[in-house]
PDB file of C-alpha atoms in Angstrom:
ATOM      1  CA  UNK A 225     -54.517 -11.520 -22.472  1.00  0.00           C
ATOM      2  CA  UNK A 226     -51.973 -10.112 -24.744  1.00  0.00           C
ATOM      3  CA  UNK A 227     -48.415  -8.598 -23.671  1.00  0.00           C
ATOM      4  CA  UNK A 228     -48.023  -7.268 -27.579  1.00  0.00           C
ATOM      5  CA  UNK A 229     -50.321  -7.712 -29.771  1.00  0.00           C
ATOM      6  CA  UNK A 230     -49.291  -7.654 -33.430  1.00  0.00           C
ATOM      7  CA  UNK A 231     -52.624  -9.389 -35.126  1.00  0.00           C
ATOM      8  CA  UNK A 232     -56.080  -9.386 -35.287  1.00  0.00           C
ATOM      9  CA  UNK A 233     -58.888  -9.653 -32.530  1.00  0.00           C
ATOM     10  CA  UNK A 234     -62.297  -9.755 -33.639  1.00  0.00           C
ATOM     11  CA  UNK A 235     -65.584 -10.552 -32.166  1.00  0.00           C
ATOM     12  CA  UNK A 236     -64.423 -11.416 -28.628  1.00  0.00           C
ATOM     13  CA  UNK A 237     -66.322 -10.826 -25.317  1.00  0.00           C
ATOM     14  CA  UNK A 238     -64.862 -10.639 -22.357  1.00  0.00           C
ATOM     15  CA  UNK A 239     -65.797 -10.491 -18.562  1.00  0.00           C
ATOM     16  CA  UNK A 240     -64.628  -9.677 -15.033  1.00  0.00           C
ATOM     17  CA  UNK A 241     -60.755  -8.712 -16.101  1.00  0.00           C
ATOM     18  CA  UNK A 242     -58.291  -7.981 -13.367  1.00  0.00           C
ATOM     19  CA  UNK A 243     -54.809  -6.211 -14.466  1.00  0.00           C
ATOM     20  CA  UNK A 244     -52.429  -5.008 -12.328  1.00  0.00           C
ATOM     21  CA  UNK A 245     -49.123  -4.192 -13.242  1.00  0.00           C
ATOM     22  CA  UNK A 246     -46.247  -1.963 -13.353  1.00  0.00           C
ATOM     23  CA  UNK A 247     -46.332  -0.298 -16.947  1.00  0.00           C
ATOM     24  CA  UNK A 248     -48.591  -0.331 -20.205  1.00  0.00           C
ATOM     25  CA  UNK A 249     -51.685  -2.394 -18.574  1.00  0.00           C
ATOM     26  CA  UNK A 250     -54.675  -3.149 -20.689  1.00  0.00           C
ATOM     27  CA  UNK A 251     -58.146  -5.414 -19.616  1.00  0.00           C
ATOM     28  CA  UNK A 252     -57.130  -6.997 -23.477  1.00  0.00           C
ATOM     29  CA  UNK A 253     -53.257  -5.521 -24.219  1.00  0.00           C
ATOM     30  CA  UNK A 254     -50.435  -4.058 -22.729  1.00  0.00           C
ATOM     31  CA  UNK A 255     -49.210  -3.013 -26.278  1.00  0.00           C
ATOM     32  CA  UNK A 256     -50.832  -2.992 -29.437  1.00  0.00           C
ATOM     33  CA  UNK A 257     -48.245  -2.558 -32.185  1.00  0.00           C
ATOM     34  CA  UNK A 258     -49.129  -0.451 -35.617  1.00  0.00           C
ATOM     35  CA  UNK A 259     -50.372  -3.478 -37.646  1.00  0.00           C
ATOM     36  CA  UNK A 260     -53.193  -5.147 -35.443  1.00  0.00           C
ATOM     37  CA  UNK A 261     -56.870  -4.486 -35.731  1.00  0.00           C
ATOM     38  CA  UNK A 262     -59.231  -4.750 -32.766  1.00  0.00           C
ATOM     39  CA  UNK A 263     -62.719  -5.041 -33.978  1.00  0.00           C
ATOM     40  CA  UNK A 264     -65.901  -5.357 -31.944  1.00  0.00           C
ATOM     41  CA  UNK A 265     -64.644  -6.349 -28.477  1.00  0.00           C
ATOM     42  CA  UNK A 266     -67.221  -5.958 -25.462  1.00  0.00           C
ATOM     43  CA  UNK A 267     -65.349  -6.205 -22.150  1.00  0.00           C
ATOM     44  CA  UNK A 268     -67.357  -6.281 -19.249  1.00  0.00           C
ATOM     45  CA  UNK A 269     -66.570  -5.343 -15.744  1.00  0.00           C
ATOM     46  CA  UNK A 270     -62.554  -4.209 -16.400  1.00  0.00           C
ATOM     47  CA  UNK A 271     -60.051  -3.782 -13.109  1.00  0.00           C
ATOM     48  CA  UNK A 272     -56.796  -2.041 -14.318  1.00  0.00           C
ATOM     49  CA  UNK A 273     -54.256  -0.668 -11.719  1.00  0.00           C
ATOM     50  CA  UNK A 274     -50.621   0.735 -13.069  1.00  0.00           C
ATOM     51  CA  UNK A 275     -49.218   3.675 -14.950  1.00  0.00           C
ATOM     52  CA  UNK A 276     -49.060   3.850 -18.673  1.00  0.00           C
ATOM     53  CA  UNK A 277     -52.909   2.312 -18.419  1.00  0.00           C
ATOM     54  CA  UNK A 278     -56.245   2.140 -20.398  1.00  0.00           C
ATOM     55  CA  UNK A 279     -59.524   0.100 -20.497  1.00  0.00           C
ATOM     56  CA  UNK A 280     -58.421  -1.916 -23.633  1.00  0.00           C
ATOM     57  CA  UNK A 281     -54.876  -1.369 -24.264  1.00  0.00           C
ATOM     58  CA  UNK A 282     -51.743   0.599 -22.338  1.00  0.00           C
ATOM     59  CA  UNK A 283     -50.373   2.075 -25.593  1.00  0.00           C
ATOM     60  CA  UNK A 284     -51.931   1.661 -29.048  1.00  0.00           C
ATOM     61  CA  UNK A 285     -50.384   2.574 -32.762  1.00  0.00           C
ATOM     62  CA  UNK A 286     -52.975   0.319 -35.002  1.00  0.00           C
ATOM     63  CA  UNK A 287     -56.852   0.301 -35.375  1.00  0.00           C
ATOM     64  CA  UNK A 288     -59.404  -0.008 -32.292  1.00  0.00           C
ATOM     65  CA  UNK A 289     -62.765   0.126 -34.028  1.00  0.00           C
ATOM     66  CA  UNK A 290     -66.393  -0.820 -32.267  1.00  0.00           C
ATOM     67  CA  UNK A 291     -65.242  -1.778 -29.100  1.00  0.00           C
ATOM     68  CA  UNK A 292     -67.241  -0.861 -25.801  1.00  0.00           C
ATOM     69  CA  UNK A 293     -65.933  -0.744 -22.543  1.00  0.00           C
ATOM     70  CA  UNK A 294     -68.576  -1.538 -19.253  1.00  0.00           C
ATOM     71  CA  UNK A 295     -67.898  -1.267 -15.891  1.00  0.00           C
ATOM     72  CA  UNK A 296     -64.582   0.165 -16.039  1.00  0.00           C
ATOM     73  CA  UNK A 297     -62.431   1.027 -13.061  1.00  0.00           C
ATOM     74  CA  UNK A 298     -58.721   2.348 -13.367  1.00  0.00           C
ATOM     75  CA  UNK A 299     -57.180   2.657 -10.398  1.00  0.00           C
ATOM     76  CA  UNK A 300     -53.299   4.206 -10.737  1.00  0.00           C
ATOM     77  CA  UNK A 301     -52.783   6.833  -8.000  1.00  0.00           C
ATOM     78  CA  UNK A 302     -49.828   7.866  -6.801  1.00  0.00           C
ATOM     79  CA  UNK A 303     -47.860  10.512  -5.803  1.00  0.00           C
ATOM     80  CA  UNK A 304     -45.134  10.049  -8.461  1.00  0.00           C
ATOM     81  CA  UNK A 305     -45.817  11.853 -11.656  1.00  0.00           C
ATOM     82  CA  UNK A 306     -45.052   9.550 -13.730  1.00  0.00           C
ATOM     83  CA  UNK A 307     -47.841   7.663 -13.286  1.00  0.00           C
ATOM     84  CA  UNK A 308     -49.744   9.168 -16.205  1.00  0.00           C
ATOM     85  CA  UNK A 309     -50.815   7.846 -19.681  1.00  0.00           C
ATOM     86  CA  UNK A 310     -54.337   6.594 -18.327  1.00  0.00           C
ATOM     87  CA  UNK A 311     -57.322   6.298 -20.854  1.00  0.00           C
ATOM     88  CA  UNK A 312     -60.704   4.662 -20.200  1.00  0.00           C
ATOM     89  CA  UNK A 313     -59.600   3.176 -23.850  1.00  0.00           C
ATOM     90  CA  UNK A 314     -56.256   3.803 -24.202  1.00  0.00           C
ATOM     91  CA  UNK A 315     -53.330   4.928 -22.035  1.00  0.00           C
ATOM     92  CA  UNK A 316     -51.503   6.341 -24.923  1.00  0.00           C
ATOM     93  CA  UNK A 317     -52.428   6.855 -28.880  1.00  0.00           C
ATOM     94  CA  UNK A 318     -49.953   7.171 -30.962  1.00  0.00           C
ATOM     95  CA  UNK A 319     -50.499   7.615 -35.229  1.00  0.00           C
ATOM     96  CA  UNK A 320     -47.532   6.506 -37.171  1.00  0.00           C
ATOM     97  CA  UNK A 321     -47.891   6.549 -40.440  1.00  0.00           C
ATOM     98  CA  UNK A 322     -51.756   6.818 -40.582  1.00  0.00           C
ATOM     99  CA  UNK A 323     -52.355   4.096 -37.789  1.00  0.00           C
ATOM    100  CA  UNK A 324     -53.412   4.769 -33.983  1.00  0.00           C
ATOM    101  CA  UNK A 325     -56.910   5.128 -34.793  1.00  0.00           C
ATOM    102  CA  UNK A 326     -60.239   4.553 -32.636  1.00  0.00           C
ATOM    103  CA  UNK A 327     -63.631   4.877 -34.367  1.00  0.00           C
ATOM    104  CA  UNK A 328     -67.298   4.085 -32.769  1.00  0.00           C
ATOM    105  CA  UNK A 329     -66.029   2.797 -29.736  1.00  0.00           C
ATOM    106  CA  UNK A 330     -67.459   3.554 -25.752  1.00  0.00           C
ATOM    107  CA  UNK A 331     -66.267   3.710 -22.164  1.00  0.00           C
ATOM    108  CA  UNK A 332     -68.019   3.820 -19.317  1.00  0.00           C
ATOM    109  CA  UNK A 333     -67.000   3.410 -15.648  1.00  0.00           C
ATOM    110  CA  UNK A 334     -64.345   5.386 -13.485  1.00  0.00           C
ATOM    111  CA  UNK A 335     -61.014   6.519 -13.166  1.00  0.00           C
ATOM    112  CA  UNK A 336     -58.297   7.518 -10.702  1.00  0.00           C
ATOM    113  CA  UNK A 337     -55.073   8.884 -11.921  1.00  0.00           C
ATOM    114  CA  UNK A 338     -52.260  11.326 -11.855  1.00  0.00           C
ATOM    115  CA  UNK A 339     -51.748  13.121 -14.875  1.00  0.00           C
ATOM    116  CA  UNK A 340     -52.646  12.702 -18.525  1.00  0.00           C
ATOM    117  CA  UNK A 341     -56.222  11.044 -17.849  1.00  0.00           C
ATOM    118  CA  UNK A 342     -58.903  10.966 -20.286  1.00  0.00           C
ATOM    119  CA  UNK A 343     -62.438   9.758 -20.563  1.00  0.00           C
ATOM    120  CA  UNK A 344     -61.331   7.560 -23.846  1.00  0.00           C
ATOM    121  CA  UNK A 345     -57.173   8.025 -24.242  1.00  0.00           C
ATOM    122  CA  UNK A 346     -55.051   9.400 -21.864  1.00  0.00           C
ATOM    123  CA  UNK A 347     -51.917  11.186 -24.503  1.00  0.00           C
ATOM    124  CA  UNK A 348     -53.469  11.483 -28.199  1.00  0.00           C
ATOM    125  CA  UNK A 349     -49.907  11.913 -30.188  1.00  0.00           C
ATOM    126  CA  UNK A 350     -48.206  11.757 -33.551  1.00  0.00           C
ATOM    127  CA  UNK A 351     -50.748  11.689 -35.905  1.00  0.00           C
ATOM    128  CA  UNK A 352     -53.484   9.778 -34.058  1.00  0.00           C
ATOM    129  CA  UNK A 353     -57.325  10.064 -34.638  1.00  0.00           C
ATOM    130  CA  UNK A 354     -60.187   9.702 -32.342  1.00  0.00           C
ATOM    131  CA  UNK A 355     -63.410   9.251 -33.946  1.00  0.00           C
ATOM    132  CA  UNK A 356     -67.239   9.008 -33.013  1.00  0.00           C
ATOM    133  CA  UNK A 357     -66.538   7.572 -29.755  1.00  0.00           C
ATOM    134  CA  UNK A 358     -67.684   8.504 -26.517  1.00  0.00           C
ATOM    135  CA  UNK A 359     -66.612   8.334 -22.641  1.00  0.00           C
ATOM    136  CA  UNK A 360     -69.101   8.105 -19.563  1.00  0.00           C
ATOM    137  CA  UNK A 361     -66.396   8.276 -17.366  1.00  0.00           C
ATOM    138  CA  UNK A 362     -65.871   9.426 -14.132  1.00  0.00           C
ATOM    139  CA  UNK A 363     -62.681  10.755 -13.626  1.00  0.00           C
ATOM    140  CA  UNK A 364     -59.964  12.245 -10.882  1.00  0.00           C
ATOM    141  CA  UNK A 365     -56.612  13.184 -11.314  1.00  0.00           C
ATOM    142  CA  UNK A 366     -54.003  15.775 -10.934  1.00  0.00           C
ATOM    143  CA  UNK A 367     -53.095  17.518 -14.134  1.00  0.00           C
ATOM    144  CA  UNK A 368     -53.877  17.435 -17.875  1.00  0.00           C
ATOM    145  CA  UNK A 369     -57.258  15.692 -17.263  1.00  0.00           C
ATOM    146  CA  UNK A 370     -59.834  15.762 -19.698  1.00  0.00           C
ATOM    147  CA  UNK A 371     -63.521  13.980 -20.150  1.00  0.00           C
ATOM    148  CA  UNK A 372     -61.901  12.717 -23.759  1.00  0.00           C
ATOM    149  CA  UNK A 373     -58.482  13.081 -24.206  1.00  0.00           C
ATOM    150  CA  UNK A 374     -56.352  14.212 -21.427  1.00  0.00           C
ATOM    151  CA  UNK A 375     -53.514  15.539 -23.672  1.00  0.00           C
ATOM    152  CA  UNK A 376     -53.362  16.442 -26.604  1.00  0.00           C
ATOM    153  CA  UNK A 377     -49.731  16.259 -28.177  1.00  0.00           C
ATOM    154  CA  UNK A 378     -49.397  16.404 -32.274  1.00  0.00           C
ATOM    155  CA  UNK A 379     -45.927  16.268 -33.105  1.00  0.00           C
ATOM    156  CA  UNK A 380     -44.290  17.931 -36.051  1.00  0.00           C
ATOM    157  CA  UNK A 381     -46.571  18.192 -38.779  1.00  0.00           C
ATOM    158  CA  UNK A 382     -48.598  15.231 -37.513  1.00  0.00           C
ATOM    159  CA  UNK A 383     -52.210  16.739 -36.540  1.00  0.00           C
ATOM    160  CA  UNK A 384     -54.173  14.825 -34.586  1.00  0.00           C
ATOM    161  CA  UNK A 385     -57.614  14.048 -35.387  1.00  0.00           C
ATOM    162  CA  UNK A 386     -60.791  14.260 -32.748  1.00  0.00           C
ATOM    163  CA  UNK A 387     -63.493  14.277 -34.599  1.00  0.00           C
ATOM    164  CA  UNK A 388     -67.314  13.917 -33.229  1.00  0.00           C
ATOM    165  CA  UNK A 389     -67.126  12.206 -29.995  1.00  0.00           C
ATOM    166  CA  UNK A 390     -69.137  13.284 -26.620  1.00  0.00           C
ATOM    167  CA  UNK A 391     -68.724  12.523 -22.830  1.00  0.00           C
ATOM    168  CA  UNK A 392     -70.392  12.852 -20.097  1.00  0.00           C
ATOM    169  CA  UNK A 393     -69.479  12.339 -16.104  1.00  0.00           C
ATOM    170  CA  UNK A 394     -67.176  14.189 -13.993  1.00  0.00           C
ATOM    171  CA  UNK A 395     -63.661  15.692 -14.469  1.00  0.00           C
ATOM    172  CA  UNK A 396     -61.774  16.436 -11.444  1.00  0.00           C
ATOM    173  CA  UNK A 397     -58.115  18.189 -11.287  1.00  0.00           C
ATOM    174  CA  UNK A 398     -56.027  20.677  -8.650  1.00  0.00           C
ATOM    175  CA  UNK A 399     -57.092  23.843  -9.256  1.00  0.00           C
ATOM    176  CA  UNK A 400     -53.201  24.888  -9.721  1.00  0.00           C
ATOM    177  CA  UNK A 401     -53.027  22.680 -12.691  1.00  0.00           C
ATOM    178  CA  UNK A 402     -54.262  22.360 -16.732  1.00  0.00           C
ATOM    179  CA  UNK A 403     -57.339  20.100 -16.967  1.00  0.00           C
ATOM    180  CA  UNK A 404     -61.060  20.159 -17.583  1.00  0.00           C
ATOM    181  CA  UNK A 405     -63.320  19.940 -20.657  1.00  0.00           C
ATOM    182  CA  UNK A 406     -62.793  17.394 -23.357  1.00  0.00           C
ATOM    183  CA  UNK A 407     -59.118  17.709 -23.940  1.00  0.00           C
ATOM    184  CA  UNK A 408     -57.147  18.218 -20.945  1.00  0.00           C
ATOM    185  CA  UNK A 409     -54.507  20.328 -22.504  1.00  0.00           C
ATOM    186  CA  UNK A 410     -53.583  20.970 -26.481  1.00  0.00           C
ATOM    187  CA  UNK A 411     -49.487  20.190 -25.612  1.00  0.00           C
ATOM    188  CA  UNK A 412     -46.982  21.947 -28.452  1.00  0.00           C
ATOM    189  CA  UNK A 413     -44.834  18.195 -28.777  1.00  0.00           C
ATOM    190  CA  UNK A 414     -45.340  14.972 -27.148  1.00  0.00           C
TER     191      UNK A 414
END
């Protein structure tokens, strides 16, 4: 619906969403910029394909709070490594200056990826804060794959917050790379 969204969307229910693009794909957003709110959106039956990639939103800074996900199914493989940044939520969550939060929110579906794949965000950076969410996701990629979060990457003295969330499904990664569990990989910078 939304190449950047800088409001507020609020009690919305969508079906049957098809996305394909090249970069920062989302079955609502491509971009959600650090003032918007999203507040209880159900989105039914999501198709995303592209890198930089999640359920809701390809990149997120502001607040994402009840919003369920059903019948998800990211599709971004490739052999380029770039293709990363995939999230049954969001591709990428980044918390400047307190925003890039997601509280009481759900996934649940599949996804194919590369590298930085989670269950609910695919890079958690800067400050960001995942809350009493959870992922039934079933997920393959490459590297830094996680059933929550597929990397972890505070920057500075930015912490990032994951706080009471579960998941359950699948994780699948090459055995020659970081993955597995909730978090993919706890990165030193992002």
């Amino acid at each position: 619906l939304f190449g950047n969204l800088a409001g507020k969307v609020s009690d919305l229910k969508l079906q049957n969403i098809n996305v394909t693009g090249a970069t920062y794909n989302g079955g609502l957003a491509g971009h959600q910029d650090n003032t918007s709110r999203i507040e209880r959106v159900l989105l039914d039956n999501v198709s995303v394909k592209g890198k930089h990639t999640g359920g809701l939103a390809g990149k997120a800074l502001g607040l994402i709070e009840e919003v369920g996900i059903r019948g998800l199914s990211i599709n971004a493989p490739s052999n380029d490594p770039s293709y990363g940044h995939v999230g049954g939520l969001v591709g990428w969550l980044s918390g400047p200056e307190g925003n890039g939060i997601i509280r009481r929110s759900f996934v649940n579906g599949t996804i194919t990826a590369q590298n930085k794949v989670g269950g609910l965000v695919g890079k958690l950076s800067t400050g960001a804060s995942l809350e009493d969410s959870y992922a039934q996701v079933n997920i393959t990629g490459s590297s830094l794959v996680g059933s929550l979060v597929g990397s972890d990457a505070p920057h500075g003295t930015n912490s990032n917050q994951v706080k009471r969330n579960y998941s359950t499904g699948s994780v699948g990664y090459s055995t020659l790379t970081r993955g597995g569990g909730a978090i993919g990989d706890n990165e030193t910078a992002s």
